[in-house]
Amino acid sequence: MDLHLKNLFDRFQEQFGSGPGLGPGSGTCLMKVEGISSNFIKPLFKASAALYRTEPWRRLRPGHLFGVRVGKDSDWSGKKQPFPCSQFIGGDGGDIGFYMFRSENDAKKMTGSRETIRVPNVELLRVTYELEMLMFPSNRKMIKSLSLEASGNDRFPVIDVARCTSSGELQFRNPTLEELKFVYAFMRAISLVHPLLQGDKEVGSNWTRLICFDPFIETVDIQWPPEMARGHELVAVTISHPPGQAYEEKTSSTASSTPTKYAEPPDEATFMDIRVNSNSSSRHCAMCEKEVNGEQSLCCGRCRAVVYCTSLCQKQHWKESHKSMCGLYKAMMEREEELVMKIFMFPCSADQPCKWLESLGIHQKGMWRRKCSCYSHCPFGLLPVKGGLWDSWGGLDEEEYPGDVPFRNQLRDGISSPILLSGWSEYYNLRSLPLSSPVADILSHPLTVYYILTALSINSKNLLLKGKEVILHYLGPEGEMDWMPAFAEIGHLLNGLGNIQIVMVGPEVPTSLSGTTSGISSRVRVNLVRGVYQEEATYLPSPHVIVALNCALDRYSSWGGALDLIQSTGVPAFFTEQSEIWCANAKQVLRGAGLHITHPVTPNPFRSPVKNHNSSTNLPSYSNGFVLGVNT
């Protein structure tokens, strides 16, 4: 009888208890991995929680296979990628998680129409999100002792490596440190790029429930936590769908240019003087800041990014600073096309903002007046206001801007909670906005703030989930003071839970507005304070988080006192910069102020899609392009 009951229970587990996947957790515990430390485990759980919040299971099924490449093959033992193919399971019910395979062939063998097929002698790494109450005691003890971050409501990742024997049974082992490092990079990268997948509408959906996506390949730079870095802070992670996608070969020559051979300067005295053939706006010499036009300028022959007026400035700049940065500039130039946000349908270059705004019919209208220099004579926060939301958005068609209405049908288990967003695609979809709408360029600021509060600052997120108020100090506001109608969108995203008080402090706040409070929505109010932060902070309500967008830390000496104050109070702070180069400079400034960078530099999913170029380089930059955090 006991044997009969055991067989029935086993069949129940196989048919109903697990759903798609290999079944419940194996009992492996990361604390048993040889050589592991708590500081290695914590970022794994953070990355896992960040991925869970993007809810890939909404669209992804086991049939959607992804290629994974982390760094170079030589970075890994055996000189090859450990698990270069992955899939998400649980979108149709059952175990929620993802599997990583040694090859695409292994993934196809094990992917069935309803269940994961147990193929003998195939090894895979799996990450499943389990409820804490169902986890093995060793894992629950690890979670409590290390205060590890939860994914969703009381779910935590269980990471193990599974292998099916020839008899059909499963064997499990703990992953190695190297395998954990690989899965960390994958989780960080896939959470950023999977929202960019575009459905292939030409593939017939009448005969299948599986969404088909256009072929996709994207590379993002992921910053290793200090415990994983080993001398290299950043690693390039390439995600492709289906696996095996490759970048198209691109030549550097066009019909209007002469092919040029670029080479690294062999020593400090040898340079290649490459004439810049460009019809774009004028640039400034990186050394003397003299304005130079296209035909007159030179650029470094190795990175092709930095612009000079003469070879003398080029040689001097190489000796003084460019030699140490040239390699990073070169890497960024090679990734320019990858950094472009391809989901939008409007022109994405704003080197000449007036022309761009004119092409959209919104030049010198509403909030867009702060996107060019035509109203630079008018102090920030004092643009003349006509009235309604339609005027604020420059007369865009009604369906092209977010209305002052709540999001509908955004309940989780019948309970209202803040809406968690993974990027522009999801936001535009929720607001039913066409991708031809340019509103992302202004909404980048309020949605970056909301992303920081709900995705990066755990304390702020928890307060909002409990329906409490979060106080945010917003440093150095400028154009934002004229974009208050856009900041009202934060109140709608809170979805009936929690409140936010934003205290904007900076020298650009007009005297006439200092001390005023604006209730821009029922759940968001903004206080304006004129002055430098370190002098005014004593008189302000204590913050839960501090934010500075496009802060240019390395270009303003006034930041010194503010950073000293942030360091002494220990309040979590987040900074955004427009490019990876400026982020690298900002990190040096922060470390020089004694601040520990606890949130790695990451591309901001709500950066502005409008591309600009630095006046002294050809490098692309984006408003709120990259986020880094301290004291988090």
XYZ file of N, CA, C and O in Angstrom, residues 238-340:
412
model
N 26.253 39.734 -24.420
C 25.455 39.755 -25.643
C 24.321 38.740 -25.528
O 24.550 37.570 -25.224
N 23.092 39.216 -25.743
C 21.907 38.370 -25.727
C 21.334 38.348 -27.141
O 21.144 39.403 -27.757
N 21.048 37.170 -27.659
C 20.493 37.063 -29.009
C 19.297 36.125 -29.007
O 19.192 35.215 -28.188
N 18.372 36.391 -29.923
C 17.211 35.516 -30.121
C 16.890 35.470 -31.613
O 16.716 36.500 -32.246
N 16.849 34.281 -32.202
C 17.236 33.003 -31.591
C 18.746 32.921 -31.423
O 19.455 33.782 -31.940
N 19.256 31.902 -30.731
C 20.709 31.788 -30.587
C 21.394 31.717 -31.951
O 20.807 31.240 -32.930
N 22.605 32.210 -32.002
C 23.350 32.143 -33.260
C 23.250 33.393 -34.094
O 23.877 33.486 -35.151
N 22.434 34.396 -33.646
C 22.368 35.654 -34.381
C 23.737 36.336 -34.340
O 24.469 36.230 -33.376
N 24.068 37.054 -35.397
C 25.353 37.751 -35.474
C 25.110 39.163 -35.960
O 24.133 39.448 -36.655
N 26.009 40.051 -35.559
C 25.921 41.425 -36.041
C 26.250 41.470 -37.525
O 27.116 40.747 -38.009
N 25.554 42.357 -38.240
C 25.865 42.541 -39.648
C 27.190 43.271 -39.776
O 27.499 44.164 -39.010
N 27.977 42.853 -40.746
C 29.252 43.516 -40.989
C 28.992 44.932 -41.471
O 28.170 45.175 -42.347
N 29.689 45.880 -40.863
C 29.530 47.269 -41.254
C 30.884 47.820 -41.666
O 31.868 47.663 -40.945
N 30.932 48.443 -42.812
C 32.183 49.027 -43.271
C 32.246 50.465 -42.828
O 31.242 51.145 -42.657
N 33.445 50.959 -42.644
C 33.612 52.324 -42.188
C 33.556 53.310 -43.325
O 33.478 54.503 -43.124
N 33.625 52.847 -44.551
C 33.625 53.762 -45.677
C 32.259 53.865 -46.299
O 31.457 52.954 -46.263
N 31.973 55.023 -46.852
C 30.721 55.269 -47.557
C 31.059 55.908 -48.878
O 32.215 56.141 -49.209
N 30.018 56.209 -49.642
C 30.240 56.818 -50.951
C 30.878 58.186 -50.834
O 31.520 58.667 -51.758
N 30.717 58.824 -49.687
C 31.234 60.178 -49.532
C 32.500 60.241 -48.698
O 32.949 61.302 -48.318
N 33.069 59.089 -48.365
C 34.273 59.110 -47.539
C 35.303 58.153 -48.098
O 35.008 57.229 -48.832
N 36.525 58.393 -47.713
C 37.624 57.555 -48.161
C 37.945 56.527 -47.099
O 38.071 56.873 -45.925
N 38.061 55.228 -47.455
C 38.400 54.224 -46.450
C 39.700 54.598 -45.755
O 40.661 55.021 -46.386
N 39.710 54.460 -44.434
C 40.869 54.869 -43.656
C 41.323 53.723 -42.775
O 40.508 53.041 -42.171
N 42.596 53.526 -42.672
C 43.139 52.514 -41.770
C 43.471 53.192 -40.454
O 44.225 54.156 -40.406
N 42.865 52.680 -39.365
C 43.094 53.275 -38.062
C 44.044 52.374 -37.287
O 43.934 51.162 -37.306
N 44.960 52.984 -36.580
C 45.933 52.201 -35.820
C 46.226 52.894 -34.509
O 46.176 54.117 -34.407
N 46.552 52.118 -33.484
C 46.908 52.688 -32.192
C 48.261 53.381 -32.299
O 49.192 52.840 -32.881
N 48.382 54.598 -31.758
C 49.674 55.275 -31.812
C 50.753 54.418 -31.164
O 50.588 53.959 -30.034
N 51.858 54.158 -31.856
C 52.890 53.311 -31.287
C 53.596 53.944 -30.104
O 54.114 53.252 -29.247
N 53.653 55.263 -30.043
C 54.227 55.930 -28.886
C 53.620 57.314 -28.785
O 52.802 57.724 -29.594
N 53.995 58.061 -27.769
C 53.362 59.344 -27.489
C 53.626 60.382 -28.576
O 52.897 61.348 -28.706
N 54.652 60.207 -29.370
C 55.015 61.233 -30.344
C 54.446 60.958 -31.731
O 54.645 61.736 -32.647
N 53.779 59.819 -31.913
C 53.286 59.464 -33.244
C 51.769 59.459 -33.252
O 51.138 58.819 -32.422
N 51.154 60.172 -34.212
C 49.708 60.252 -34.296
C 49.278 60.114 -35.734
O 50.035 60.369 -36.661
N 48.018 59.746 -35.887
C 47.407 59.750 -37.217
C 46.440 60.914 -37.267
O 45.503 60.991 -36.463
N 46.647 61.854 -38.137
C 45.791 63.023 -38.240
C 44.659 62.718 -39.209
O 44.820 62.823 -40.420
N 43.536 62.338 -38.672
C 42.383 61.961 -39.486
C 41.455 63.163 -39.608
O 40.954 63.678 -38.619
N 41.236 63.628 -40.813
C 40.314 64.732 -41.018
C 38.874 64.245 -40.837
O 38.499 63.195 -41.339
N 38.114 64.992 -40.074
C 36.727 64.621 -39.832
C 35.875 65.123 -40.974
O 35.790 66.321 -41.221
N 35.261 64.196 -41.678
C 34.365 64.555 -42.772
C 32.943 64.485 -42.248
O 32.328 63.434 -42.227
N 32.414 65.607 -41.781
C 31.115 65.593 -41.109
C 30.324 66.828 -41.459
O 30.859 67.909 -41.566
N 29.028 66.644 -41.627
C 28.150 67.784 -41.874
C 27.331 68.124 -40.630
O 26.348 68.840 -40.702
N 27.743 67.595 -39.481
C 27.020 67.868 -38.248
C 27.448 69.213 -37.685
O 28.286 69.908 -38.241
N 26.881 69.578 -36.541
C 27.166 70.875 -35.947
C 28.616 70.956 -35.503
O 29.308 69.957 -35.366
N 29.093 72.176 -35.269
C 30.495 72.393 -34.923
C 30.832 71.764 -33.587
O 29.981 71.592 -32.723
N 32.096 71.418 -33.412
C 32.577 70.815 -32.185
C 33.648 71.710 -31.575
O 34.048 72.709 -32.158
N 34.106 71.305 -30.392
C 35.147 72.044 -29.706
C 36.375 71.168 -29.549
O 36.253 69.954 -29.302
N 37.519 71.757 -29.681
C 38.776 71.035 -29.493
C 38.841 70.500 -28.068
O 38.586 71.233 -27.104
N 39.169 69.224 -27.913
C 39.210 68.595 -26.596
C 40.298 69.180 -25.710
O 40.223 69.066 -24.486
N 41.294 69.842 -26.321
C 42.413 70.382 -25.545
C 42.199 71.853 -25.191
O 42.206 72.232 -24.027
N 41.987 72.685 -26.203
C 41.901 74.132 -25.959
C 40.480 74.664 -26.007
O 40.253 75.856 -25.753
N 39.502 73.809 -26.359
C 38.085 74.150 -26.437
C 37.757 75.167 -27.531
O 36.683 75.776 -27.532
N 38.677 75.354 -28.473
C 38.396 76.230 -29.611
C 37.361 75.561 -30.515
O 37.408 74.358 -30.759
N 36.419 76.351 -31.020
C 35.385 75.802 -31.892
C 35.981 75.467 -33.256
O 36.708 76.275 -33.853
N 35.688 74.265 -33.722
C 36.202 73.830 -35.025
C 35.052 73.218 -35.816
O 34.183 72.556 -35.266
N 35.071 73.450 -37.128
C 34.067 72.877 -38.009
C 34.598 71.612 -38.653
O 35.812 71.343 -38.631
N 33.714 70.859 -39.271
C 34.044 69.538 -39.794
C 35.330 69.447 -40.584
O 36.214 68.653 -40.274
N 35.507 70.235 -41.630
C 36.662 70.106 -42.515
C 37.953 70.548 -41.851
O 39.037 70.201 -42.294
N 37.850 71.341 -40.763
C 39.045 71.868 -40.111
C 39.551 70.978 -38.992
O 40.672 71.137 -38.534
N 38.715 70.050 -38.514
C 39.058 69.318 -37.297
C 39.802 68.022 -37.579
O 39.713 67.448 -38.661
N 40.535 67.578 -36.566
C 41.253 66.308 -36.577
C 40.680 65.442 -35.469
O 40.119 65.947 -34.507
N 40.852 64.126 -35.595
C 40.465 63.277 -34.473
C 41.498 62.183 -34.280
O 42.288 61.884 -35.179
N 41.488 61.604 -33.079
C 42.440 60.548 -32.750
C 42.252 59.381 -33.720
O 41.131 58.913 -33.946
N 43.367 58.889 -34.278
C 43.277 57.816 -35.255
C 42.945 56.472 -34.657
O 42.558 55.556 -35.369
N 43.059 56.352 -33.334
C 42.761 55.064 -32.712
C 41.285 54.938 -32.337
O 40.627 53.967 -32.686
N 40.745 55.948 -31.643
C 39.355 55.840 -31.174
C 38.365 56.576 -32.061
O 37.173 56.300 -32.006
N 38.856 57.507 -32.854
C 38.007 58.294 -33.754
C 36.922 59.061 -33.005
O 35.881 59.404 -33.564
N 37.139 59.356 -31.726
C 36.108 60.002 -30.921
C 36.451 61.444 -30.581
O 35.580 62.305 -30.590
N 37.718 61.725 -30.261
C 38.090 63.029 -29.732
C 38.492 63.962 -30.862
O 39.228 63.586 -31.774
N 38.000 65.196 -30.803
C 38.188 66.163 -31.874
C 39.199 67.231 -31.460
O 39.194 67.679 -30.302
N 40.051 67.638 -32.409
C 41.082 68.654 -32.142
C 41.096 69.693 -33.254
O 40.637 69.450 -34.377
N 41.694 70.860 -32.921
C 41.837 71.912 -33.932
C 43.164 71.789 -34.673
O 43.253 72.114 -35.860
N 44.208 71.308 -34.003
C 45.526 71.149 -34.633
C 46.190 69.897 -34.088
O 45.816 69.367 -33.033
N 47.233 69.451 -34.791
C 47.984 68.278 -34.323
C 48.736 68.586 -33.037
O 49.026 67.686 -32.244
N 49.057 69.852 -32.808
C 49.746 70.236 -31.573
C 48.853 69.954 -30.361
O 49.298 69.388 -29.356
N 47.559 70.351 -30.453
C 46.614 70.062 -29.364
C 46.420 68.558 -29.205
O 46.284 68.040 -28.091
N 46.444 67.851 -30.321
C 46.264 66.404 -30.280
C 47.391 65.743 -29.493
O 47.154 64.895 -28.622
N 48.628 66.125 -29.789
C 49.782 65.527 -29.106
C 49.796 65.884 -27.631
O 50.095 65.045 -26.784
N 49.468 67.145 -27.317
C 49.481 67.571 -25.921
C 48.406 66.851 -25.116
O 48.627 66.429 -23.978
N 47.214 66.689 -25.730
C 46.110 66.019 -25.038
C 46.426 64.551 -24.786
O 46.067 63.986 -23.751
N 47.126 63.922 -25.737
C 47.523 62.527 -25.558
C 48.412 62.372 -24.333
O 48.224 61.469 -23.521
N 49.379 63.276 -24.179
C 50.309 63.184 -23.050
C 49.600 63.447 -21.723
O 49.890 62.786 -20.716
N 48.668 64.412 -21.720
C 48.072 64.849 -20.460
C 46.962 63.930 -19.960
O 46.846 63.698 -18.759
N 46.096 63.448 -20.866
C 44.958 62.666 -20.359
C 44.411 61.620 -21.318
O 43.914 60.575 -20.876
N 44.496 61.865 -22.621
C 43.772 60.997 -23.543
C 44.356 59.584 -23.627
O 43.632 58.628 -23.912
N 45.639 59.453 -23.344
C 46.287 58.136 -23.436
C 45.588 57.114 -22.547
O 45.395 55.950 -22.947
N 45.155 57.541 -21.348
C 44.533 56.609 -20.410
C 43.081 56.310 -20.751
O 42.514 55.311 -20.295
N 42.438 57.180 -21.546
C 41.015 57.030 -21.848
C 40.752 56.532 -23.258
O 39.613 56.180 -23.582
N 41.763 56.484 -24.093
C 41.564 56.202 -25.509
C 40.890 54.842 -25.735
O 40.003 54.709 -26.576
N 41.315 53.829 -24.978
C 40.743 52.493 -25.149
C 39.260 52.458 -24.848
O 38.472 51.821 -25.558
N 38.844 53.156 -23.774
C 37.427 53.199 -23.425
C 36.630 53.956 -24.479
O 35.535 53.543 -24.861
N 37.192 55.069 -24.979
C 36.521 55.814 -26.039
C 36.318 54.921 -27.266
O 35.267 54.948 -27.896
N 37.355 54.149 -27.602
C 37.278 53.281 -28.777
C 36.162 52.245 -28.602
O 35.372 51.984 -29.515
N 36.075 51.672 -27.404
C 35.033 50.676 -27.144
C 33.644 51.287 -27.267
O 32.717 50.669 -27.800
N 33.489 52.516 -26.803
C 32.189 53.169 -26.889
C 31.815 53.494 -28.327
O 30.660 53.354 -28.731
N 32.779 53.918 -29.108
C 32.492 54.227 -30.508
C 32.026 52.979 -31.252
O 31.163 53.035 -32.114
N 32.618 51.843 -30.903
C 32.233 50.590 -31.554
C 30.832 50.156 -31.153
O 30.182 49.387 -31.865
N 30.352 50.645 -29.997
C 29.031 50.244 -29.495
C 27.961 51.291 -29.746
O 26.860 51.167 -29.239
N 28.263 52.321 -30.533
C 27.303 53.407 -30.699
C 25.944 52.911 -31.185
O 24.901 53.268 -30.653
N 25.944 52.046 -32.189
C 24.672 51.568 -32.727
C 23.918 50.715 -31.719
O 22.686 50.692 -31.693
N 24.666 50.011 -30.854
C 24.009 49.156 -29.868
C 23.319 49.970 -28.787
O 22.330 49.540 -28.196
N 23.868 51.165 -28.483
C 23.298 51.988 -27.434
C 22.058 52.744 -27.895
O 21.306 53.265 -27.091
N 21.848 52.829 -29.194
C 20.687 53.528 -29.712
C 19.417 52.772 -29.309
O 19.347 51.549 -29.410
